[in-house]
């Protein structure tokens, strides 16, 4: 991001469209002077930080009143960017926000680039790189799990864990150097292996959260398959908590697939009710069966649904991530199978057990503490490889591998040895105004 780091920048910070309130941000050296040129009310340059004042936004060239608004002033370094900054809280129409932004540009600010406010926060030491990534993850979070994990990283928990691992490796490197320079004062080989093993264990524990991070961010597809009239549509409605799919005792009602969004254990899911799987001469129904099997192949989890009150069917080949569900558990059963989870869509019996089974298949026993980006996962893999390499070397040759592992860990926070390319990669997906 080859942008000046001092000049005043401005952007609309609220989403596109109409709303009760809109926010326009302004930050940088001279930001309060720019604000004073478009503000009719108390002079922003004389206001204390963290205080609102009521006034009017005006065109600096014509004096036309653009809107009544609230002005919130921040004094450096106690602002998001670490600079003098202010926010104009206006009415949320696109016309108002557009005119306020134009007025600020006329008054001497320039339009901010995507993520430039957060980039300045990073460059001014208000956030490290991991926290900056957490800002974007929090903005984009669609499920509660992603929100919780991103907030934890934004608060610095992930950065503190990485800093602790860096400190351990730095201390070990110092001892190894002492071993080379002063053999009688160095570290014992077994002690070095133990420290490396403990750091490696922590890195692998973080990497174990990669799957839950990906699911928390992109969500998952849940496919319901089974014979006609097995209760798939009723089960979908029961999971959703409202009637989304039409339910009929007539087999073959669902000819195509039907999607519905839901959230379970904080993860956004898309549940897909598919056509009943059976041999048929009807070309339309056969196409639905083929599509159902294709959807099952591509899903993150398959629920194979069978009617426990009817003769037991033979399931088709199922993918590894699948669960078997015996529906209509409120009716007298014609078969029992411990490999199936009994569920009644009428009474709700077994639904919680099914949801817990879905959670365990998708996430494992643990949901994960942090929301890891692909960049962070890649850096942790690099650190793991170098630590494994160091474990298999004699103590006098460990240094280089440990330095590479330390470099990979340091890149997570971006405090040192992080290239401009890496920084640009982090901020390239930010929206304007953040």
Short mmCIF file of C-alpha atoms in Angstrom, two decimals:
data_model
loop_
_atom_site.label_atom_id
_atom_site.label_comp_id
_atom_site.label_asym_id
_atom_site.label_seq_id
_atom_site.Cartn_x
_atom_site.Cartn_y
_atom_site.Cartn_z
CA UNK A 1 0.00 0.00 0.00
CA UNK A 2 2.10 2.85 -1.35
CA UNK A 3 -0.01 5.62 0.13
CA UNK A 4 0.99 8.75 2.10
CA UNK A 5 0.64 8.08 5.81
CA UNK A 6 0.03 11.60 7.13
CA UNK A 7 -2.46 13.46 4.93
CA UNK A 8 -6.12 13.62 5.97
CA UNK A 9 -8.28 10.85 4.49
CA UNK A 10 -12.06 10.43 4.47
CA UNK A 11 -14.58 7.72 3.64
CA UNK A 12 -18.13 6.59 4.31
CA UNK A 13 -17.90 3.99 7.11
CA UNK A 14 -21.45 2.63 6.99
CA UNK A 15 -22.75 0.10 4.43
CA UNK A 16 -24.26 1.22 1.10
CA UNK A 17 -28.00 1.89 1.08
CA UNK A 18 -30.48 3.83 3.19
CA UNK A 19 -30.36 3.90 6.98
CA UNK A 20 -31.33 5.98 9.96
CA UNK A 21 -27.71 6.99 10.57
CA UNK A 22 -24.65 7.22 8.34
CA UNK A 23 -21.05 7.75 9.42
CA UNK A 24 -18.29 9.54 7.52
CA UNK A 25 -14.76 9.14 8.88
CA UNK A 26 -11.92 11.64 8.69
CA UNK A 27 -8.37 11.01 9.96
CA UNK A 28 -4.82 12.29 9.58
CA UNK A 29 -2.67 15.35 10.16
CA UNK A 30 -4.85 18.44 9.81
CA UNK A 31 -8.07 16.41 10.07
CA UNK A 32 -9.58 18.82 12.61
CA UNK A 33 -8.73 21.80 10.41
CA UNK A 34 -10.51 20.09 7.51
CA UNK A 35 -13.49 19.36 9.77
CA UNK A 36 -13.66 23.00 10.85
CA UNK A 37 -14.09 24.09 7.21
CA UNK A 38 -17.27 22.02 6.80
CA UNK A 39 -18.72 22.37 10.30
CA UNK A 40 -21.11 25.01 11.58
CA UNK A 41 -21.20 24.75 15.35
CA UNK A 42 -18.52 24.45 18.03
CA UNK A 43 -15.06 24.58 16.49
CA UNK A 44 -13.74 20.97 16.26
CA UNK A 45 -10.22 22.21 16.95
CA UNK A 46 -11.26 23.26 20.44
CA UNK A 47 -13.23 20.13 21.35
CA UNK A 48 -12.02 17.48 23.76
CA UNK A 49 -11.63 13.97 22.44
CA UNK A 50 -14.46 11.49 22.92
CA UNK A 51 -17.22 14.12 22.95
CA UNK A 52 -20.18 14.62 20.59
CA UNK A 53 -21.41 18.03 19.52
CA UNK A 54 -24.48 18.96 17.47
CA UNK A 55 -24.21 21.19 14.42
CA UNK A 56 -24.50 21.38 10.66
CA UNK A 57 -22.33 20.11 7.83
CA UNK A 58 -21.89 22.76 5.13
CA UNK A 59 -20.34 22.97 1.69
CA UNK A 60 -17.02 24.82 2.26
CA UNK A 61 -17.29 26.66 -1.05
CA UNK A 62 -20.97 27.75 -1.12
CA UNK A 63 -21.95 27.56 2.56
CA UNK A 64 -24.96 25.39 1.67
CA UNK A 65 -26.20 23.35 4.65
CA UNK A 66 -25.92 19.67 3.73
CA UNK A 67 -27.34 18.10 6.91
CA UNK A 68 -27.79 18.41 10.64
CA UNK A 69 -25.34 16.05 12.28
CA UNK A 70 -23.34 15.00 15.31
CA UNK A 71 -19.58 15.42 15.27
CA UNK A 72 -17.37 13.09 17.34
CA UNK A 73 -13.75 14.15 17.80
CA UNK A 74 -10.78 11.89 18.65
CA UNK A 75 -7.43 13.26 19.73
CA UNK A 76 -4.17 11.51 18.83
CA UNK A 77 -3.02 9.01 19.94
CA UNK A 78 -6.38 7.98 21.45
CA UNK A 79 -8.15 7.12 18.22
CA UNK A 80 -8.55 4.04 16.02
CA UNK A 81 -5.77 5.19 13.69
CA UNK A 82 -3.62 6.82 16.36
CA UNK A 83 -4.09 10.18 14.61
CA UNK A 84 -6.37 13.15 15.12
CA UNK A 85 -9.69 11.99 13.73
CA UNK A 86 -13.41 12.68 13.73
CA UNK A 87 -16.67 11.11 12.64
CA UNK A 88 -19.71 12.86 11.17
CA UNK A 89 -22.89 11.05 12.24
CA UNK A 90 -25.44 12.19 9.67
CA UNK A 91 -28.80 11.00 8.40
CA UNK A 92 -28.20 7.80 6.48
CA UNK A 93 -29.38 8.61 2.98
CA UNK A 94 -26.91 8.02 0.14
CA UNK A 95 -27.42 11.62 -1.04
CA UNK A 96 -26.42 13.10 2.34
CA UNK A 97 -23.38 10.86 2.75
CA UNK A 98 -22.20 11.55 -0.78
CA UNK A 99 -22.43 15.34 -0.31
CA UNK A 100 -20.65 15.23 3.08
CA UNK A 101 -17.84 13.22 1.51
CA UNK A 102 -17.59 15.70 -1.38
CA UNK A 103 -17.45 18.59 1.11
CA UNK A 104 -14.53 17.00 2.98
CA UNK A 105 -12.61 16.51 -0.26
CA UNK A 106 -13.24 20.17 -1.17
CA UNK A 107 -11.96 21.13 2.30
CA UNK A 108 -8.61 19.36 1.78
CA UNK A 109 -9.02 15.66 2.52
CA UNK A 110 -8.57 12.86 0.02
CA UNK A 111 -10.63 9.71 -0.41
CA UNK A 112 -9.30 6.78 1.60
CA UNK A 113 -8.29 3.53 -0.06
CA UNK A 114 -9.68 0.13 1.01
CA UNK A 115 -8.59 -0.66 4.56
CA UNK A 116 -6.52 2.50 4.85
CA UNK A 117 -7.82 3.47 8.30
CA UNK A 118 -6.85 0.05 9.68
CA UNK A 119 -3.55 0.18 7.77
CA UNK A 120 -2.72 3.42 9.54
CA UNK A 121 -3.70 1.84 12.86
CA UNK A 122 -1.20 -0.95 12.09
CA UNK A 123 1.56 1.44 11.01
CA UNK A 124 1.01 3.61 14.11
CA UNK A 125 1.24 0.63 16.46
CA UNK A 126 -2.42 0.58 17.48
CA UNK A 127 -2.87 -2.94 16.08
CA UNK A 128 -0.52 -5.71 15.05
CA UNK A 129 -1.06 -7.68 11.84
CA UNK A 130 -3.01 -10.47 13.53
CA UNK A 131 -5.37 -7.92 15.09
CA UNK A 132 -5.80 -6.19 11.73
CA UNK A 133 -6.87 -9.51 10.20
CA UNK A 134 -9.28 -9.94 13.12
CA UNK A 135 -10.88 -6.59 12.26
CA UNK A 136 -11.71 -7.82 8.77
CA UNK A 137 -12.90 -11.19 10.10
CA UNK A 138 -15.17 -9.45 12.60
CA UNK A 139 -16.66 -7.21 9.90
CA UNK A 140 -17.33 -10.25 7.69
CA UNK A 141 -18.50 -12.64 10.44
CA UNK A 142 -21.82 -14.25 9.52
CA UNK A 143 -22.02 -16.70 12.43
CA UNK A 144 -21.56 -16.30 16.15
CA UNK A 145 -18.55 -18.62 16.31
CA UNK A 146 -16.63 -16.44 13.85
CA UNK A 147 -17.66 -13.35 15.82
CA UNK A 148 -16.42 -14.78 19.12
CA UNK A 149 -13.14 -16.06 17.71
CA UNK A 150 -12.38 -12.86 15.77
CA UNK A 151 -13.12 -10.70 18.79
CA UNK A 152 -10.73 -12.80 20.89
CA UNK A 153 -7.95 -12.15 18.37
CA UNK A 154 -8.81 -8.45 18.12
CA UNK A 155 -8.46 -8.18 21.90
CA UNK A 156 -4.90 -9.54 21.56
CA UNK A 157 -5.24 -13.06 22.95
CA UNK A 158 -3.81 -14.74 19.83
CA UNK A 159 -0.97 -12.20 19.60
CA UNK A 160 -0.02 -12.77 23.25
CA UNK A 161 0.14 -16.53 22.69
CA UNK A 162 2.39 -16.09 19.66
CA UNK A 163 4.58 -13.58 21.54
CA UNK A 164 5.07 -16.13 24.33
CA UNK A 165 6.19 -18.77 21.82
CA UNK A 166 8.59 -16.27 20.24
CA UNK A 167 10.09 -15.50 23.67
CA UNK A 168 10.70 -19.20 24.33
CA UNK A 169 12.47 -19.68 21.00
CA UNK A 170 14.52 -16.49 21.48
CA UNK A 171 15.67 -17.70 24.90
CA UNK A 172 16.57 -21.10 23.45
CA UNK A 173 18.53 -19.50 20.62
CA UNK A 174 20.46 -17.41 23.14
CA UNK A 175 21.34 -20.53 25.12
CA UNK A 176 22.39 -22.41 21.97
CA UNK A 177 24.63 -19.52 20.99
CA UNK A 178 26.11 -19.62 24.47
CA UNK A 179 26.75 -23.35 23.99
CA UNK A 180 28.70 -22.60 20.83
CA UNK A 181 30.68 -19.73 22.32
CA UNK A 182 31.03 -21.02 25.88
CA UNK A 183 30.37 -24.77 25.96
CA UNK A 184 30.52 -24.94 29.73
CA UNK A 185 27.62 -22.44 30.11
CA UNK A 186 25.26 -23.62 27.38
CA UNK A 187 22.03 -25.56 27.43
CA UNK A 188 21.80 -29.33 27.71
CA UNK A 189 20.72 -31.13 24.49
CA UNK A 190 17.72 -32.79 26.15
CA UNK A 191 16.56 -29.43 27.49
CA UNK A 192 16.66 -27.96 23.97
CA UNK A 193 14.62 -30.88 22.60
CA UNK A 194 12.10 -30.45 25.40
CA UNK A 195 11.59 -26.74 24.73
CA UNK A 196 11.26 -27.32 20.98
CA UNK A 197 8.77 -30.12 21.63
CA UNK A 198 6.64 -27.89 23.87
CA UNK A 199 6.58 -25.05 21.33
CA UNK A 200 5.82 -27.55 18.57
CA UNK A 201 2.90 -28.89 20.58
CA UNK A 202 1.47 -25.38 20.93
CA UNK A 203 1.85 -24.73 17.18
CA UNK A 204 0.15 -28.01 16.31
CA UNK A 205 -2.70 -27.20 18.71
CA UNK A 206 -3.24 -23.95 16.82
CA UNK A 207 -3.14 -25.75 13.48
CA UNK A 208 -5.78 -28.17 14.74
CA UNK A 209 -8.16 -25.19 14.73
CA UNK A 210 -7.72 -24.61 10.98
CA UNK A 211 -10.80 -26.62 9.97
CA UNK A 212 -13.10 -24.89 12.47
CA UNK A 213 -11.73 -21.51 11.32
CA UNK A 214 -12.54 -22.28 7.70
CA UNK A 215 -16.03 -23.50 8.56
CA UNK A 216 -16.71 -20.51 10.85
CA UNK A 217 -15.79 -18.13 8.02
CA UNK A 218 -17.27 -19.80 4.93
CA UNK A 219 -20.00 -21.89 6.58
CA UNK A 220 -20.93 -25.44 5.59
CA UNK A 221 -23.40 -27.27 3.36
CA UNK A 222 -25.57 -29.94 4.95
CA UNK A 223 -27.25 -32.35 2.51
CA UNK A 224 -30.31 -34.43 3.50
CA UNK A 225 -30.67 -37.54 1.34
CA UNK A 226 -32.79 -40.67 1.54
CA UNK A 227 -35.67 -42.55 -0.01
CA UNK A 228 -38.94 -40.77 -0.88
CA UNK A 229 -41.18 -40.10 2.12
CA UNK A 230 -38.30 -40.81 4.55
CA UNK A 231 -39.00 -37.56 6.40
CA UNK A 232 -36.28 -35.35 4.95
CA UNK A 233 -38.47 -32.29 4.50
CA UNK A 234 -39.97 -32.68 7.98
CA UNK A 235 -36.47 -33.00 9.45
CA UNK A 236 -35.36 -29.87 7.60
CA UNK A 237 -38.31 -27.94 9.04
CA UNK A 238 -37.53 -29.26 12.53
CA UNK A 239 -33.88 -28.16 12.29
CA UNK A 240 -34.93 -24.73 11.02
CA UNK A 241 -37.65 -24.25 13.61
CA UNK A 242 -40.18 -23.16 10.98
CA UNK A 243 -41.89 -24.66 7.93
CA UNK A 244 -39.67 -24.14 4.90
CA UNK A 245 -40.29 -27.32 2.90
CA UNK A 246 -43.67 -28.68 1.86
CA UNK A 247 -44.48 -31.96 3.57
CA UNK A 248 -46.74 -34.59 2.02
CA UNK A 249 -47.40 -38.31 2.61
CA UNK A 250 -47.21 -38.80 -1.16
CA UNK A 251 -43.77 -40.20 -2.11
CA UNK A 252 -41.68 -38.13 -4.52
CA UNK A 253 -43.07 -34.71 -3.59
CA UNK A 254 -39.58 -33.16 -3.76
CA UNK A 255 -38.38 -33.36 -7.37
CA UNK A 256 -35.58 -30.82 -7.08
CA UNK A 257 -33.44 -29.61 -4.19
CA UNK A 258 -34.40 -26.87 -1.73
CA UNK A 259 -31.92 -24.77 0.24
CA UNK A 260 -32.44 -23.02 3.57
CA UNK A 261 -29.95 -21.11 5.76
CA UNK A 262 -29.64 -21.85 9.46
CA UNK A 263 -27.08 -21.39 12.21
CA UNK A 264 -26.01 -24.20 14.53
CA UNK A 265 -23.40 -23.81 17.30
CA UNK A 266 -22.37 -20.46 15.81
CA UNK A 267 -21.67 -21.71 12.28
CA UNK A 268 -23.72 -20.54 9.28
CA UNK A 269 -25.06 -23.61 7.49
CA UNK A 270 -27.01 -24.14 4.30
CA UNK A 271 -29.28 -27.18 4.64
CA UNK A 272 -30.23 -28.80 1.35
CA UNK A 273 -33.36 -30.97 1.11
CA UNK A 274 -32.97 -33.24 -1.93
CA UNK A 275 -35.20 -35.43 -4.05
CA UNK A 276 -35.94 -38.93 -2.78
CA UNK A 277 -33.45 -41.55 -3.98
CA UNK A 278 -35.05 -44.50 -5.74
CA UNK A 279 -35.13 -46.28 -9.10
CA UNK A 280 -37.59 -44.50 -11.36
CA UNK A 281 -38.57 -44.31 -15.02
CA UNK A 282 -39.74 -40.71 -14.69
CA UNK A 283 -37.01 -38.60 -16.40
CA UNK A 284 -37.71 -35.56 -14.22
CA UNK A 285 -37.56 -37.55 -11.00
CA UNK A 286 -34.44 -39.41 -12.23
CA UNK A 287 -32.73 -36.07 -12.85
CA UNK A 288 -33.63 -35.06 -9.28
CA UNK A 289 -32.08 -38.28 -7.92
CA UNK A 290 -28.86 -37.69 -9.87
CA UNK A 291 -28.68 -34.14 -8.59
CA UNK A 292 -29.27 -35.32 -5.00
CA UNK A 293 -26.32 -37.71 -5.23
CA UNK A 294 -24.13 -34.99 -6.72
CA UNK A 295 -25.08 -32.57 -3.93
CA UNK A 296 -24.21 -35.24 -1.37
CA UNK A 297 -20.75 -35.66 -2.91
CA UNK A 298 -20.05 -31.94 -2.63
CA UNK A 299 -21.56 -31.36 0.86
CA UNK A 300 -19.52 -30.83 4.03
CA UNK A 301 -21.85 -33.24 5.84
CA UNK A 302 -24.53 -35.67 4.65
CA UNK A 303 -27.53 -36.72 6.70
CA UNK A 304 -28.83 -40.04 5.38
CA UNK A 305 -32.48 -40.15 6.44
CA UNK A 306 -34.47 -43.39 6.80
CA UNK A 307 -38.03 -43.97 8.06
CA UNK A 308 -37.92 -46.20 11.15
CA UNK A 309 -41.64 -46.99 10.84
CA UNK A 310 -41.20 -48.44 7.32
CA UNK A 311 -39.07 -51.34 6.02
CA UNK A 312 -35.37 -50.54 6.39
CA UNK A 313 -33.79 -49.33 3.12
CA UNK A 314 -30.23 -49.97 1.95
CA UNK A 315 -28.27 -46.70 1.97
CA UNK A 316 -26.22 -45.68 -1.06
CA UNK A 317 -22.44 -45.27 -0.64
CA UNK A 318 -21.97 -42.43 1.83
CA UNK A 319 -19.00 -40.04 2.17
CA UNK A 320 -16.83 -40.13 5.34
CA UNK A 321 -18.54 -37.08 6.80
CA UNK A 322 -22.04 -38.43 7.14
CA UNK A 323 -24.61 -39.31 9.80
CA UNK A 324 -27.50 -41.77 9.64
CA UNK A 325 -30.84 -40.55 10.99
CA UNK A 326 -33.87 -42.74 11.77
CA UNK A 327 -36.94 -40.50 11.50
CA UNK A 328 -40.51 -40.84 12.84
CA UNK A 329 -39.26 -42.00 16.22
CA UNK A 330 -42.69 -41.16 17.66
CA UNK A 331 -44.19 -44.09 15.69
CA UNK A 332 -43.82 -47.84 16.43
CA UNK A 333 -40.49 -48.97 14.88
CA UNK A 334 -40.10 -51.74 12.32
CA UNK A 335 -36.33 -51.89 12.85
CA UNK A 336 -33.60 -50.76 15.23
CA UNK A 337 -30.00 -49.93 14.38
CA UNK A 338 -27.49 -48.37 16.84
CA UNK A 339 -25.75 -46.73 13.87
CA UNK A 340 -28.77 -44.47 13.34
CA UNK A 341 -29.80 -41.49 15.49
CA UNK A 342 -33.54 -41.76 16.22
CA UNK A 343 -35.36 -38.46 15.72
CA UNK A 344 -38.97 -37.34 15.73
CA UNK A 345 -39.68 -34.18 13.76
CA UNK A 346 -43.11 -34.06 15.43
CA UNK A 347 -42.10 -34.24 19.11
CA UNK A 348 -38.50 -33.03 18.79
CA UNK A 349 -37.15 -36.23 20.33
CA UNK A 350 -33.49 -36.74 19.39
CA UNK A 351 -33.01 -33.32 17.74
CA UNK A 352 -30.49 -32.09 20.29
CA UNK A 353 -28.54 -35.34 20.04
CA UNK A 354 -28.50 -34.96 16.26
CA UNK A 355 -27.30 -31.36 16.48
CA UNK A 356 -24.48 -32.38 18.82
CA UNK A 357 -23.49 -35.15 16.41
CA UNK A 358 -23.43 -32.62 13.56
CA UNK A 359 -21.17 -30.37 15.63
CA UNK A 360 -18.73 -33.17 16.39
CA UNK A 361 -18.50 -34.29 12.76
CA UNK A 362 -17.93 -30.76 11.48
CA UNK A 363 -15.73 -29.37 14.25
CA UNK A 364 -14.47 -32.28 16.33
CA UNK A 365 -14.51 -32.14 20.10
CA UNK A 366 -13.22 -28.56 20.26
CA UNK A 367 -14.58 -25.52 18.42
CA UNK A 368 -11.25 -23.71 18.51
CA UNK A 369 -10.26 -20.57 20.33
CA UNK A 370 -9.10 -18.43 17.42
CA UNK A 371 -10.24 -17.58 13.91
CA UNK A 372 -7.20 -18.25 11.73
CA UNK A 373 -6.75 -16.72 8.29
CA UNK A 374 -5.19 -18.69 5.44
CA UNK A 375 -2.05 -16.55 5.81
CA UNK A 376 -1.80 -17.43 9.49
CA UNK A 377 -2.35 -21.14 8.81
CA UNK A 378 0.42 -21.03 6.19
CA UNK A 379 2.84 -19.32 8.61
CA UNK A 380 2.06 -21.84 11.36
CA UNK A 381 2.76 -24.71 8.93
CA UNK A 382 6.12 -23.12 8.10
CA UNK A 383 6.96 -22.80 11.80
CA UNK A 384 5.97 -26.43 12.39
CA UNK A 385 8.21 -27.71 9.58
CA UNK A 386 11.23 -25.80 10.88
CA UNK A 387 10.62 -26.97 14.46
CA UNK A 388 10.39 -30.59 13.31
CA UNK A 389 13.65 -30.06 11.44
CA UNK A 390 15.32 -28.60 14.54
CA UNK A 391 14.23 -31.56 16.66
CA UNK A 392 16.25 -33.91 14.47
CA UNK A 393 19.45 -31.86 14.48
CA UNK A 394 22.33 -31.82 16.98
CA UNK A 395 22.24 -28.82 19.26
CA UNK A 396 25.09 -27.03 17.47
CA UNK A 397 23.12 -27.10 14.18
CA UNK A 398 19.67 -26.18 15.52
CA UNK A 399 20.17 -22.43 15.26
CA UNK A 400 19.27 -21.85 11.61
CA UNK A 401 16.09 -23.96 11.74
CA UNK A 402 15.00 -22.22 14.94
CA UNK A 403 15.64 -18.80 13.39
CA UNK A 404 13.40 -19.74 10.45
CA UNK A 405 10.68 -20.98 12.83
CA UNK A 406 10.96 -17.73 14.79
CA UNK A 407 10.69 -15.71 11.56
CA UNK A 408 7.49 -17.56 10.61
CA UNK A 409 5.96 -16.91 14.04
CA UNK A 410 7.03 -13.24 13.99
CA UNK A 411 5.26 -12.78 10.63
CA UNK A 412 1.95 -13.57 12.35
CA UNK A 413 2.10 -10.36 14.35
CA UNK A 414 4.00 -8.41 11.69
CA UNK A 415 6.26 -6.72 14.20
CA UNK A 416 9.43 -7.57 12.28
CA UNK A 417 10.67 -9.32 9.16
CA UNK A 418 7.36 -9.03 7.35
CA UNK A 419 7.45 -7.98 3.71
CA UNK A 420 5.36 -5.25 2.08
CA UNK A 421 3.79 -8.03 -0.02
CA UNK A 422 2.50 -9.77 3.12
CA UNK A 423 1.09 -6.53 4.53
CA UNK A 424 -0.62 -5.75 1.21
CA UNK A 425 -2.09 -9.27 1.17
CA UNK A 426 -3.67 -8.68 4.57
CA UNK A 427 -5.31 -5.37 3.65
CA UNK A 428 -6.34 -6.07 0.06
CA UNK A 429 -9.79 -7.40 1.02
CA UNK A 430 -10.79 -4.57 3.36
CA UNK A 431 -13.70 -2.33 2.44
CA UNK A 432 -13.33 1.42 2.04
CA UNK A 433 -14.02 3.16 5.35
CA UNK A 434 -12.41 0.51 7.59
#
